[in-house]
PDB file of C-alpha atoms in Angstrom:
ATOM      1  CA  MET A   1       6.798   2.767  -1.448  1.00  0.00           C
ATOM      2  CA  LYS A   2       5.103   3.090   1.861  1.00  0.00           C
ATOM      3  CA  LEU A   3       5.428   0.884   5.073  1.00  0.00           C
ATOM      4  CA  ILE A   4       3.686   1.165   8.195  1.00  0.00           C
ATOM      5  CA  LEU A   5       4.482  -1.881  10.629  1.00  0.00           C
ATOM      6  CA  ALA A   6       3.468  -1.679  14.213  1.00  0.00           C
ATOM      7  CA  GLU A   7       3.379  -5.328  16.867  1.00  0.00           C
ATOM      8  CA  PRO A   8       3.728  -8.356  15.631  1.00  0.00           C
ATOM      9  CA  PHE A   9       4.114  -7.210  12.187  1.00  0.00           C
ATOM     10  CA  LYS A  10       7.216  -5.654  13.015  1.00  0.00           C
ATOM     11  CA  ARG A  11       8.619  -8.382  14.601  1.00  0.00           C
ATOM     12  CA  LEU A  12       7.266 -10.871  12.389  1.00  0.00           C
ATOM     13  CA  TRP A  13       8.605  -9.064   9.232  1.00  0.00           C
ATOM     14  CA  ASP A  14      11.583  -7.862  10.560  1.00  0.00           C
ATOM     15  CA  GLY A  15      14.482  -7.719   7.328  1.00  0.00           C
ATOM     16  CA  ARG A  16      10.978  -9.351   4.808  1.00  0.00           C
ATOM     17  CA  ASP A  17       9.172  -8.681   2.668  1.00  0.00           C
ATOM     18  CA  ALA A  18       5.714  -7.051   3.899  1.00  0.00           C
ATOM     19  CA  PHE A  19       4.143  -7.533   0.658  1.00  0.00           C
ATOM     20  CA  THR A  20       4.961 -11.332   0.307  1.00  0.00           C
ATOM     21  CA  GLU A  21       4.454 -11.719   3.858  1.00  0.00           C
ATOM     22  CA  VAL A  22       1.060 -10.405   3.325  1.00  0.00           C
ATOM     23  CA  GLU A  23      -0.058 -12.458   0.730  1.00  0.00           C
ATOM     24  CA  GLN A  24       0.955 -15.774   2.265  1.00  0.00           C
ATOM     25  CA  LEU A  25      -1.135 -14.494   5.283  1.00  0.00           C
ATOM     26  CA  SER A  26      -4.306 -17.285   5.998  1.00  0.00           C
ATOM     27  CA  GLY A  27      -7.656 -17.501   7.309  1.00  0.00           C
ATOM     28  CA  GLU A  28     -11.317 -17.354   6.664  1.00  0.00           C
ATOM     29  CA  VAL A  29     -12.093 -15.844   3.510  1.00  0.00           C
ATOM     30  CA  TYR A  30     -13.971 -12.755   3.740  1.00  0.00           C
ATOM     31  CA  ARG A  31     -14.388 -10.750   0.479  1.00  0.00           C
ATOM     32  CA  GLU A  32     -12.619 -12.315  -2.433  1.00  0.00           C
ATOM     33  CA  LEU A  33     -13.482  -9.603  -5.897  1.00  0.00           C
ATOM     34  CA  ASP A  34     -10.552  -9.128  -8.866  1.00  0.00           C
ATOM     35  CA  GLY A  35      -8.186  -7.173  -7.371  1.00  0.00           C
ATOM     36  CA  ARG A  36      -9.259  -7.370  -3.409  1.00  0.00           C
ATOM     37  CA  ARG A  37      -9.287  -9.770  -1.223  1.00  0.00           C
ATOM     38  CA  THR A  38     -10.222  -8.736   2.633  1.00  0.00           C
ATOM     39  CA  LEU A  39      -9.388 -12.732   5.448  1.00  0.00           C
ATOM     40  CA  ARG A  40      -9.471 -12.454   8.867  1.00  0.00           C
ATOM     41  CA  THR A  41      -6.055 -14.664  10.717  1.00  0.00           C
ATOM     42  CA  GLU A  42      -4.707 -14.933  13.694  1.00  0.00           C
ATOM     43  CA  VAL A  43      -0.754 -14.539  14.652  1.00  0.00           C
ATOM     44  CA  ASP A  44       0.233 -14.742  18.457  1.00  0.00           C
ATOM     45  CA  GLY A  45      -3.112 -15.609  19.562  1.00  0.00           C
ATOM     46  CA  ARG A  46      -5.123 -12.133  18.758  1.00  0.00           C
ATOM     47  CA  GLY A  47      -7.303 -11.377  15.651  1.00  0.00           C
ATOM     48  CA  TYR A  48      -6.355  -9.386  12.550  1.00  0.00           C
ATOM     49  CA  PHE A  49      -8.177  -8.452   9.412  1.00  0.00           C
ATOM     50  CA  VAL A  50      -6.656  -8.486   6.316  1.00  0.00           C
ATOM     51  CA  LYS A  51      -7.470  -5.803   2.985  1.00  0.00           C
ATOM     52  CA  ILE A  52      -5.140  -6.494   0.023  1.00  0.00           C
ATOM     53  CA  HIS A  53      -5.554  -4.446  -3.153  1.00  0.00           C
ATOM     54  CA  ARG A  54      -3.707  -5.594  -6.097  1.00  0.00           C
ATOM     55  CA  GLY A  55      -4.970  -2.939  -8.467  1.00  0.00           C
ATOM     56  CA  ILE A  56      -8.000  -2.572 -10.398  1.00  0.00           C
ATOM     57  CA  GLY A  57      -6.893  -1.261 -13.626  1.00  0.00           C
ATOM     58  CA  TRP A  58      -8.108   1.285 -15.595  1.00  0.00           C
ATOM     59  CA  GLY A  59     -10.708  -0.105 -17.426  1.00  0.00           C
ATOM     60  CA  GLU A  60     -12.668  -0.495 -13.404  1.00  0.00           C
ATOM     61  CA  VAL A  61     -11.166   3.232 -12.785  1.00  0.00           C
ATOM     62  CA  PHE A  62     -12.874   4.324 -15.818  1.00  0.00           C
ATOM     63  CA  LYS A  63     -15.864   2.438 -14.798  1.00  0.00           C
ATOM     64  CA  ASN A  64     -16.175   3.982 -11.955  1.00  0.00           C
ATOM     65  CA  LEU A  65     -15.435   7.616 -12.489  1.00  0.00           C
ATOM     66  CA  LEU A  66     -18.832   7.387 -15.884  1.00  0.00           C
ATOM     67  CA  THR A  67     -21.035   6.057 -13.030  1.00  0.00           C
ATOM     68  CA  ALA A  68     -20.199   8.924 -10.504  1.00  0.00           C
ATOM     69  CA  LYS A  69     -18.185   6.873  -8.219  1.00  0.00           C
ATOM     70  CA  LEU A  70     -14.492   7.388  -7.061  1.00  0.00           C
ATOM     71  CA  PRO A  71     -12.779   4.030  -7.440  1.00  0.00           C
ATOM     72  CA  VAL A  72     -11.381   2.638  -4.569  1.00  0.00           C
ATOM     73  CA  LEU A  73      -7.998   2.282  -6.023  1.00  0.00           C
ATOM     74  CA  GLY A  74      -6.183   0.881  -2.345  1.00  0.00           C
ATOM     75  CA  ALA A  75      -6.044   0.844   1.259  1.00  0.00           C
ATOM     76  CA  GLY A  76      -4.713   4.344   1.871  1.00  0.00           C
ATOM     77  CA  GLN A  77      -8.567   5.587   2.056  1.00  0.00           C
ATOM     78  CA  GLU A  78      -8.890   3.627   5.069  1.00  0.00           C
ATOM     79  CA  TRP A  79      -5.395   3.789   6.214  1.00  0.00           C
ATOM     80  CA  ARG A  80      -6.327   8.024   6.242  1.00  0.00           C
ATOM     81  CA  ALA A  81      -9.503   7.219   7.647  1.00  0.00           C
ATOM     82  CA  ILE A  82      -8.461   5.374  10.762  1.00  0.00           C
ATOM     83  CA  LYS A  83      -5.861   7.420  12.000  1.00  0.00           C
ATOM     84  CA  ARG A  84      -8.395  10.932  10.887  1.00  0.00           C
ATOM     85  CA  LEU A  85     -10.946   8.887  13.358  1.00  0.00           C
ATOM     86  CA  HIS A  86      -8.314   8.344  16.174  1.00  0.00           C
ATOM     87  CA  GLU A  87      -6.902  12.566  16.116  1.00  0.00           C
ATOM     88  CA  VAL A  88     -10.038  13.977  17.062  1.00  0.00           C
ATOM     89  CA  GLY A  89     -11.410  11.031  19.172  1.00  0.00           C
ATOM     90  CA  VAL A  90     -13.689   8.883  17.814  1.00  0.00           C
ATOM     91  CA  PRO A  91     -13.264   5.351  18.948  1.00  0.00           C
ATOM     92  CA  THR A  92     -12.880   2.806  15.635  1.00  0.00           C
ATOM     93  CA  MET A  93     -10.446  -0.084  14.616  1.00  0.00           C
ATOM     94  CA  THR A  94      -6.941  -0.242  15.327  1.00  0.00           C
ATOM     95  CA  ALA A  95      -4.526  -0.711  12.472  1.00  0.00           C
ATOM     96  CA  VAL A  96      -1.423  -2.197  13.289  1.00  0.00           C
ATOM     97  CA  ALA A  97      -0.233  -2.700   9.638  1.00  0.00           C
ATOM     98  CA  TYR A  98      -0.116  -0.993   6.268  1.00  0.00           C
ATOM     99  CA  GLY A  99       1.574  -1.382   2.801  1.00  0.00           C
ATOM    100  CA  GLU A 100       1.368   0.976  -0.222  1.00  0.00           C
ATOM    101  CA  LYS A 101       3.953   0.713  -3.471  1.00  0.00           C
ATOM    102  CA  GLY A 102       3.348   1.270  -7.098  1.00  0.00           C
ATOM    103  CA  SER A 103       3.106   5.226  -8.410  1.00  0.00           C
ATOM    104  CA  ASN A 104       0.245   4.020 -10.990  1.00  0.00           C
ATOM    105  CA  PRO A 105      -3.246   3.932  -9.100  1.00  0.00           C
ATOM    106  CA  ALA A 106      -4.523   1.524 -11.897  1.00  0.00           C
ATOM    107  CA  GLN A 107      -2.187  -0.799 -10.236  1.00  0.00           C
ATOM    108  CA  GLN A 108      -1.124   0.022  -7.585  1.00  0.00           C
ATOM    109  CA  HIS A 109      -0.117  -2.971  -4.686  1.00  0.00           C
ATOM    110  CA  SER A 110      -1.482  -2.239  -1.289  1.00  0.00           C
ATOM    111  CA  PHE A 111      -2.446  -3.865   2.540  1.00  0.00           C
ATOM    112  CA  ILE A 112      -3.787  -2.836   5.634  1.00  0.00           C
ATOM    113  CA  ILE A 113      -3.872  -4.894   8.866  1.00  0.00           C
ATOM    114  CA  THR A 114      -6.553  -4.111  11.902  1.00  0.00           C
ATOM    115  CA  GLU A 115      -7.116  -5.408  14.740  1.00  0.00           C
ATOM    116  CA  GLU A 116     -10.007  -7.553  15.251  1.00  0.00           C
ATOM    117  CA  LEU A 117     -13.141  -5.417  17.438  1.00  0.00           C
ATOM    118  CA  ALA A 118     -14.200  -8.796  19.216  1.00  0.00           C
ATOM    119  CA  PRO A 119     -16.618  -9.162  21.327  1.00  0.00           C
ATOM    120  CA  THR A 120     -18.806  -6.963  19.157  1.00  0.00           C
ATOM    121  CA  VAL A 121     -22.548  -6.789  18.496  1.00  0.00           C
TER     122      VAL A 121
END
C-alpha cells in the first residue's frame, strides 16, 4: 500500500483509513464511470478535485490493450506526472493526497486529490 497525505488531509485523516475517508467525500460530481469517479469538494474553505479509481477488471484491461490503448489502472500515473512536472519546473496543479492499495492491477483501489486551479481561463 502507498499513502501520501499533505495538509489538510494529513491532519483530518490521522488515525483513520484514508480509503474509507476519500470515499465519503462529497461534492459536485464531474464524471462517474465504472470504477472511476471525479468530484470537486471543499475542505477548510478550499476547493479540491478528487479522483477515485476502483479497478476496471481484466475485461476492460484486455479490451484496451486489443485496441492499442494503455488502460488507466489507477491514480499512480497522474501522481507521477504531476511530481515530474514539478521537478522540471513546469507549472501545474498541486497534488495533496495519493493512495494506492492492492497488487492486482485490474482490481487496484487508488485516489489522488489535487488543489483546485482557480481562477483559470
